[in-house]
CSV table of C-alpha atoms and ligand atoms in Angstrom, one decimal:
chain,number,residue,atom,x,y,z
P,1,UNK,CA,22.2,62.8,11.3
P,2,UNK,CA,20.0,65.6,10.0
P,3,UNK,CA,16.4,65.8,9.9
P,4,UNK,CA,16.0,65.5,6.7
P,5,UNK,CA,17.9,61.9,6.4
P,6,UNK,CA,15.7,60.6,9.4
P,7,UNK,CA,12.8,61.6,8.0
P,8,UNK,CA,13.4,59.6,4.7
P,9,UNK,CA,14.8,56.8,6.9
P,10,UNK,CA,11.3,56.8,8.5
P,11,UNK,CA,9.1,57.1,5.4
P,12,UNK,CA,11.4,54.1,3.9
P,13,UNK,CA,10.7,51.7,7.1
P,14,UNK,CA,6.9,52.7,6.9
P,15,UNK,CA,6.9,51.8,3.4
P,16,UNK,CA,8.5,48.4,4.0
P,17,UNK,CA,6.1,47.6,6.7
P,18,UNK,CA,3.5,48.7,4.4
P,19,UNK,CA,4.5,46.5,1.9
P,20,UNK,CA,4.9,43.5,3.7
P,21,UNK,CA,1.4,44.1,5.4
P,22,UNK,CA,0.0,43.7,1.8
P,23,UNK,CA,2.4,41.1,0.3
P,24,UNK,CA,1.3,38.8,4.0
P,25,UNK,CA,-2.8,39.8,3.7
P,26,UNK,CA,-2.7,38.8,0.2
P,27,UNK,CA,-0.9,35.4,0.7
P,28,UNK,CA,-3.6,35.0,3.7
P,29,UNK,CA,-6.0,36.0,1.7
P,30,UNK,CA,-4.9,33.5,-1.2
P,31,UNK,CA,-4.0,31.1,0.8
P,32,UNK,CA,-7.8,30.8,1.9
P,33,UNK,CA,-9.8,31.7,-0.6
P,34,UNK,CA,-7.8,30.9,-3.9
P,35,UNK,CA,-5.3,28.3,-3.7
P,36,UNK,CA,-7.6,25.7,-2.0
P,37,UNK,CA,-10.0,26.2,-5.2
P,38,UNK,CA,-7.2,25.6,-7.9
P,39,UNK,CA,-6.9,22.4,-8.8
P,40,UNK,CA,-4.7,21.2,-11.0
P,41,UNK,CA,-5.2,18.3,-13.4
P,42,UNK,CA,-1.7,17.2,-14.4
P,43,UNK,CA,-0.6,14.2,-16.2
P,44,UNK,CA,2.2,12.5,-15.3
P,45,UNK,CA,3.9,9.5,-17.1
P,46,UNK,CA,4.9,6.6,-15.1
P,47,UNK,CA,7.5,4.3,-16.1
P,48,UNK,CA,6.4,0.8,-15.2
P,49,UNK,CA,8.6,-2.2,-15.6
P,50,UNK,CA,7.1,-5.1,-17.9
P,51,UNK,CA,3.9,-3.2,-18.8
P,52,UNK,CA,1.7,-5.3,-21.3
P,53,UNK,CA,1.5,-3.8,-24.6
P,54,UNK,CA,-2.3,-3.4,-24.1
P,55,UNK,CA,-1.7,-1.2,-21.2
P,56,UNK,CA,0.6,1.4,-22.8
P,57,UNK,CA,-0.7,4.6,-22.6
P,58,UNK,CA,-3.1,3.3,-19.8
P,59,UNK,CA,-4.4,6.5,-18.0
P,60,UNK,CA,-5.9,6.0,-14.6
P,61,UNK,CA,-7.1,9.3,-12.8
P,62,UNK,CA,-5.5,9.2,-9.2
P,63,UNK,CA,-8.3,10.7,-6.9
P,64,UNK,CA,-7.4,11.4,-3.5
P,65,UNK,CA,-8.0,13.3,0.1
P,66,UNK,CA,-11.5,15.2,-1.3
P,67,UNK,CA,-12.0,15.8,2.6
P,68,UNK,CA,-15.8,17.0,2.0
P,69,UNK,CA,-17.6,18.9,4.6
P,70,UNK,CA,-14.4,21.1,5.1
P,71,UNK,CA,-14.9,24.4,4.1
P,72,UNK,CA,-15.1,25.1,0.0
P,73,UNK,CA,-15.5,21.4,-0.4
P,74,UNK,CA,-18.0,21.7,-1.7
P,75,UNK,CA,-17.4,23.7,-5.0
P,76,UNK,CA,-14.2,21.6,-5.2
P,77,UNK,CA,-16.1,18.1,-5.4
P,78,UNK,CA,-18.5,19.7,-8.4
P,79,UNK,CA,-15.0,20.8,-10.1
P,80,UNK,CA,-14.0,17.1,-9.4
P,81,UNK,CA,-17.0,15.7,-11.0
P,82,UNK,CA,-16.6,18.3,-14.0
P,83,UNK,CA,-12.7,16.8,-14.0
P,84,UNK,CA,-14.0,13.3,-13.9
P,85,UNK,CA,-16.1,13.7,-16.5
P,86,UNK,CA,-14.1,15.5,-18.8
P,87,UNK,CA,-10.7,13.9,-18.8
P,88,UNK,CA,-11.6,10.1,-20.5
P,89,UNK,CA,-9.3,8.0,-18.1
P,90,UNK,CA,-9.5,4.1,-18.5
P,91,UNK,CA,-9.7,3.9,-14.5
P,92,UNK,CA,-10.6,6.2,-11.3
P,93,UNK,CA,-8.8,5.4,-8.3
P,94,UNK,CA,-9.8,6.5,-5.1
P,95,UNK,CA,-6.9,6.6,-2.4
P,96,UNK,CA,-9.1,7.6,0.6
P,97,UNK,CA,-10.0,10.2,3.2
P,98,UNK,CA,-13.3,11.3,1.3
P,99,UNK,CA,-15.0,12.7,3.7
P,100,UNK,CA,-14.2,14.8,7.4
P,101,UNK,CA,-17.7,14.5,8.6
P,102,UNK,CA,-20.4,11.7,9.1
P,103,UNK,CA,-23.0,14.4,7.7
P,104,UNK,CA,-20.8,14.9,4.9
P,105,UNK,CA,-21.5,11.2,3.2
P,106,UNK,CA,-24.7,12.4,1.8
P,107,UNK,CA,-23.1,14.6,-0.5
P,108,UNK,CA,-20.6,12.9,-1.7
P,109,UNK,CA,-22.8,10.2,-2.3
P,110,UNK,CA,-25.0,12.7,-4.8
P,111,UNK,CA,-21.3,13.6,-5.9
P,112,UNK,CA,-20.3,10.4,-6.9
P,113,UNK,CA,-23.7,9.3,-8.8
P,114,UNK,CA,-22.5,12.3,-11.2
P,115,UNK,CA,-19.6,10.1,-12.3
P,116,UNK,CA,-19.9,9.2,-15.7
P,117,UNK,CA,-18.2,5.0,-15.0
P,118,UNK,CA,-14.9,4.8,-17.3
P,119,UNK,CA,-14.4,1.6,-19.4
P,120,UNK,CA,-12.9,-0.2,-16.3
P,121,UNK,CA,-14.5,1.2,-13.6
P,122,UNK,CA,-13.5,2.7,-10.5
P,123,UNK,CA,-11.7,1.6,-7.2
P,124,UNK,CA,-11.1,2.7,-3.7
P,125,UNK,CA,-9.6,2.1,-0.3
P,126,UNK,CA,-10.1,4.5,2.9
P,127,UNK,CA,-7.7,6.6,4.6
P,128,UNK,CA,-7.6,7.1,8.4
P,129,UNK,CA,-10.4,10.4,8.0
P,130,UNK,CA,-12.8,8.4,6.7
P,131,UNK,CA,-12.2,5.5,9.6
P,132,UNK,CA,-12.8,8.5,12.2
P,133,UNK,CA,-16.3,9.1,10.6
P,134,UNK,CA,-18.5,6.5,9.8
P,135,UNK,CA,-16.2,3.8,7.1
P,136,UNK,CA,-19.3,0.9,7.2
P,137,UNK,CA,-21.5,4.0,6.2
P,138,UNK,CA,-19.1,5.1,3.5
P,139,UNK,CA,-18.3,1.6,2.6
P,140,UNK,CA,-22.1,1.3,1.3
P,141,UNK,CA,-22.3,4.6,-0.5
P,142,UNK,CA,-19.0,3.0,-2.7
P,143,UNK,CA,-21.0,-0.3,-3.4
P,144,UNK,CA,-23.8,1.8,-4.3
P,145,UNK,CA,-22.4,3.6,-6.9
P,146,UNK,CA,-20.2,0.5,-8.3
P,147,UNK,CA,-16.9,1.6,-6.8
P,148,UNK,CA,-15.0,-1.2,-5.6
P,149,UNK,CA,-13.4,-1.8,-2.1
P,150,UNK,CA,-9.9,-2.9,-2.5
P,151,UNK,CA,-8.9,-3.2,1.2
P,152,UNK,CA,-6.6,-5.8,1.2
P,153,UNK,CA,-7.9,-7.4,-1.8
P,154,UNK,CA,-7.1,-7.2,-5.7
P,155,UNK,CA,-8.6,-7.7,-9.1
P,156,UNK,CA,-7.7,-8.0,-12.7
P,157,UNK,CA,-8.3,-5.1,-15.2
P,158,UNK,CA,-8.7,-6.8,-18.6
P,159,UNK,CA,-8.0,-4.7,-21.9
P,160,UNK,CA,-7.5,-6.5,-25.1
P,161,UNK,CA,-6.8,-9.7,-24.1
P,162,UNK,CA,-3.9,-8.6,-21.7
P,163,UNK,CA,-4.3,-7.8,-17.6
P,164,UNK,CA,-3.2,-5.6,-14.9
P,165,UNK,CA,-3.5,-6.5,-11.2
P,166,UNK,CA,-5.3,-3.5,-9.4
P,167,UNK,CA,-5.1,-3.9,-5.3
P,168,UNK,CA,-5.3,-2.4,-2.1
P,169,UNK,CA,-4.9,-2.3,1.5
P,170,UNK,CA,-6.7,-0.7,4.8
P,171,UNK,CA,-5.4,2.5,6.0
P,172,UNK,CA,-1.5,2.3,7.9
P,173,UNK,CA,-2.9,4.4,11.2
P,174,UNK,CA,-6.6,2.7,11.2
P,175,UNK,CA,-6.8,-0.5,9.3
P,176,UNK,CA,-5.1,-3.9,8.8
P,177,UNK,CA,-2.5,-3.7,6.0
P,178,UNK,CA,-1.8,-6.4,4.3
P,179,UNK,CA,-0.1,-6.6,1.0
P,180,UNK,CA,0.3,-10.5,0.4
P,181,UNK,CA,-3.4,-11.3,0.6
P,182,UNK,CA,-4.0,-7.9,-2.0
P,183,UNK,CA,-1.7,-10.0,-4.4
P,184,UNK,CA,-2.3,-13.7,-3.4
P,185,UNK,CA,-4.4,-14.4,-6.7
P,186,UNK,CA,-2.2,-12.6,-9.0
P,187,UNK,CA,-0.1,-14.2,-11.8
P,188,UNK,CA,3.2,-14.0,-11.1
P,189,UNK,CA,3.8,-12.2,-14.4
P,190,UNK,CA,1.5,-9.5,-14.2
P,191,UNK,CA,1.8,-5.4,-13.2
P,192,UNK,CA,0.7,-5.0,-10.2
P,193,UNK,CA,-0.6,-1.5,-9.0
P,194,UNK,CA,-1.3,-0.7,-5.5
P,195,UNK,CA,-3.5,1.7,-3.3
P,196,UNK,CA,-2.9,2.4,0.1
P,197,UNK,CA,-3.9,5.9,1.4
P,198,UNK,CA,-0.7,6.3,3.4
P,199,UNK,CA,2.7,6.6,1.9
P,200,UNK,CA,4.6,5.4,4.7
P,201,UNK,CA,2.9,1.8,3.5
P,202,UNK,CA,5.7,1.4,0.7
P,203,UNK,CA,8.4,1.2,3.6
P,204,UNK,CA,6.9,-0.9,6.2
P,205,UNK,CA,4.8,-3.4,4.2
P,206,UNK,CA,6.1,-3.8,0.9
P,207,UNK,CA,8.8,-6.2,0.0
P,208,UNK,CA,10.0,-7.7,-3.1
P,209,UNK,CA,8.0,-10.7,-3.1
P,210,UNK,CA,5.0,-8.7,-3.6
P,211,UNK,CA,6.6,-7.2,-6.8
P,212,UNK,CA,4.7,-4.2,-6.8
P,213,UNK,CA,5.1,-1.8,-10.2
P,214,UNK,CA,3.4,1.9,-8.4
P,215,UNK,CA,1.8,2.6,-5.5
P,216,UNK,CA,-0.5,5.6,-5.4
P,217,UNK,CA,-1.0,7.0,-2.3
P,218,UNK,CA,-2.3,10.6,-0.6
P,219,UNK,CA,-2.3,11.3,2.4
P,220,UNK,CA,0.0,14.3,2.8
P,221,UNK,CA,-1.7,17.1,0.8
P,222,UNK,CA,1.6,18.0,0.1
P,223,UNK,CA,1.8,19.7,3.6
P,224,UNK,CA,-0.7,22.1,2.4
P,225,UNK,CA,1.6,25.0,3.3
P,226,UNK,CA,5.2,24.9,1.8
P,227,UNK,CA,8.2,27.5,1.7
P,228,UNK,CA,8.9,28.4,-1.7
P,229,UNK,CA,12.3,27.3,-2.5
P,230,UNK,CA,11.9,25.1,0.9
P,231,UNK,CA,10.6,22.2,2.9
P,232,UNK,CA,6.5,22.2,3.6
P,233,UNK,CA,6.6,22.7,8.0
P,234,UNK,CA,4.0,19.6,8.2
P,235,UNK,CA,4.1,16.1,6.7
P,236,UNK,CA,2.5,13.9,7.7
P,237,UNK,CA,4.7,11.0,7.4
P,238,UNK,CA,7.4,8.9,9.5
P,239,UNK,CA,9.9,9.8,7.1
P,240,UNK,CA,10.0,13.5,6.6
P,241,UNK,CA,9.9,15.5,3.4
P,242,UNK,CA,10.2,12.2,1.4
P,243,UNK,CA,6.6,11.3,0.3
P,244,UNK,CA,5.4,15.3,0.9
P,245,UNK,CA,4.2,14.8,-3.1
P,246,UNK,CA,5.0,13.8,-6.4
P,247,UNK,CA,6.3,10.0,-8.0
P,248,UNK,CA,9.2,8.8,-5.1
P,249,UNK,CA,11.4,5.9,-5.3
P,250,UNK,CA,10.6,3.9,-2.5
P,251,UNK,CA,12.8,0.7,-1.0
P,252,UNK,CA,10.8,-1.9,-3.3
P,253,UNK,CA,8.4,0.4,-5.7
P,254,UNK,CA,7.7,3.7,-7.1
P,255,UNK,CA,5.2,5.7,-5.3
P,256,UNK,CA,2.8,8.5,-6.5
P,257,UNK,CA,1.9,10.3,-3.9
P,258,UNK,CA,-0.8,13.2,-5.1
P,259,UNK,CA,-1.8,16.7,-3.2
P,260,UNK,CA,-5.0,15.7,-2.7
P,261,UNK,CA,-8.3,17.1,-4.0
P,262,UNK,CA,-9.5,18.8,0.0
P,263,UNK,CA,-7.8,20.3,3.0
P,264,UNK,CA,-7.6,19.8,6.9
P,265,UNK,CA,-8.0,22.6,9.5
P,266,UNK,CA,-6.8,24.6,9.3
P,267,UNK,CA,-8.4,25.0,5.6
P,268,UNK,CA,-5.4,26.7,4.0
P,269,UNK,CA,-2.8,25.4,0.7
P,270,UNK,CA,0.0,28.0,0.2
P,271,UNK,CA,2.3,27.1,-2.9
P,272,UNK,CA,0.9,23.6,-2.6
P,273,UNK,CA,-2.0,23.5,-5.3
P,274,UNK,CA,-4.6,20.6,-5.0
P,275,UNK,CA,-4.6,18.0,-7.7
P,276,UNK,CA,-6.6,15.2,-10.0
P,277,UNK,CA,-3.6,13.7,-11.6
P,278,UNK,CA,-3.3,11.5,-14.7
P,279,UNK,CA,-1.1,9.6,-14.6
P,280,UNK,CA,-0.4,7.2,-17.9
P,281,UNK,CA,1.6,4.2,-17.6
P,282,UNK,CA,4.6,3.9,-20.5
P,283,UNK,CA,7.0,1.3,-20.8
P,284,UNK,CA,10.4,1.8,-18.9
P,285,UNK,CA,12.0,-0.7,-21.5
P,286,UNK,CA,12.8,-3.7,-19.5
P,287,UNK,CA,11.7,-6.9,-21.8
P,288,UNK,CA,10.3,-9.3,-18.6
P,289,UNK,CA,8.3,-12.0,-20.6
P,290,UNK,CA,5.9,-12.5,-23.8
P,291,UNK,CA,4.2,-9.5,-24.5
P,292,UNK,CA,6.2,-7.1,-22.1
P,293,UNK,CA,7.8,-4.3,-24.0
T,1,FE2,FE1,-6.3,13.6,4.1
């Protein structure tokens, strides 16, 4: 080999190295600084058997996992509010984990009164963060601000002269979950849409008697770090890659399980944006009574 094809062996290998060197600080860098920071504010339609005609084109904003006192979570919740505020939804659901810290209440509470109420409100349960701060603390900043506590309870969303059933249940890892009493004073006849902050709810507690139309759920954050073109490392969740994000057919539902607004340490998302997602209920076509489409 002469000198001259080593040397631009050498200068080639350098330059690779280089490269990579910048291509991995700028992912670091992104993966800190920008992607955390970008949320995105999709809408998604859902399908929903037996929907109400009233309720076509029903747009809840699915709000989950804002994780404040984590680093930037700050900026993020004032985006949130601005995203509240701006997008006109019917209902704001709240699927837990709001806050890392007990110091962190505080501010979300200021957060929260910046909330402009939709025309049916807003509605929570906790997630297994929130249970590891202070949850009667949190529970009162909810009441305060008119945001109802749906732990294993339910209520009916009136819109011209039709109903939904709107329910919840206490966190899977924390909490009692328990689906039958979130339903007990529903009509038989009516969609029923549940919140639980955990996923892995829609396999262990939900049966068919419960006749649950969508879950909505968090939890995940969509592993916060995932391989393009492959599986995030870390999800939490008993069953693997399966609720990481997006709507997933579950044994006896659907399930929407959304990104999440916040992160957990360590504070990075890589190819795994946060997200405030709308998502609008439309009819999947199955005729299930009077008034169903
Ligand atoms: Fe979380």
């Amino acid at each position: 080999m002469d000198n001259a094809s080593t040397l631009s062996r050498r200068v080639f290998l350098k330059g690779t190295l280089a490269a990579a060197a910048v291509v991995g600080a700028g992912c670091a860098i992104d993966g800190v600084f920008g992607e955390p920071n970008w949320i995105e504010c999709p809408e998604v339609p859902v399908a929903v058997p037996s929907l109400l005609k009233a309720f076509v084109g029903y747009r809840i904003l699915h709000v989950t996992d804002i994780h404040m006192g984590t680093p930037g979570s700050e900026d993020r919740l004032h985006r949130l509010v601005e995203i509240c505020n701006r997008t006109g939804c019917d209902l704001i659901a709240f699927t837990g984990d709001f806050v890392s810290f007990k110091k962190s209440i505080g501010g979300l509470s200021e957060a929260l009164s910046q909330i402009k109420r939709p025309p049916n409100g807003m509605v929570a349960v906790l997630g297994n963060h929130d249970h590891w701060t202070d949850h009667n603390a949190l529970r009162k900043t909810l009441e305060r601000h008119g945001i109802e506590d749906l732990t294993n309870r339910g209520l009916p969303i009136e819109r011209a002269g039709s109903a939904l059933w709107i329910c919840g249940t206490g966190d899977l890892w924390e909490d009692r979950v328990d689906v039958s009493t979130a339903v007990k004073d529903a009509p038989p006849d009516i969609t029923r849409i549940l919140l639980s902050h955990n996923p892995d709810v829609a396999e262990t507690h939900v049966f068919p008697e419960h006749r649950i139309s969508l879950q909505l759920s968090g939890h995940t954050h969509g592993g916060q770090v995932k391989i393009p073109f492959g599986p995030a490392p870390l999800v939490p969740s008993a069953y693997g890659q399966k609720y990481r994000a997006g709507l997933v057919k579950a044994p006896h539902t659907q399930v929407f399980v959304s990104k999440g607004v916040g992160v957990i340490s360590p504070p990075v998302r890589f190819n795994c944006r946060p997200e405030v997602p709308i998502l609008r209920l439309v009819s999947c076509g199955i005729d299930r009574g009077p008034g169903a489409l």
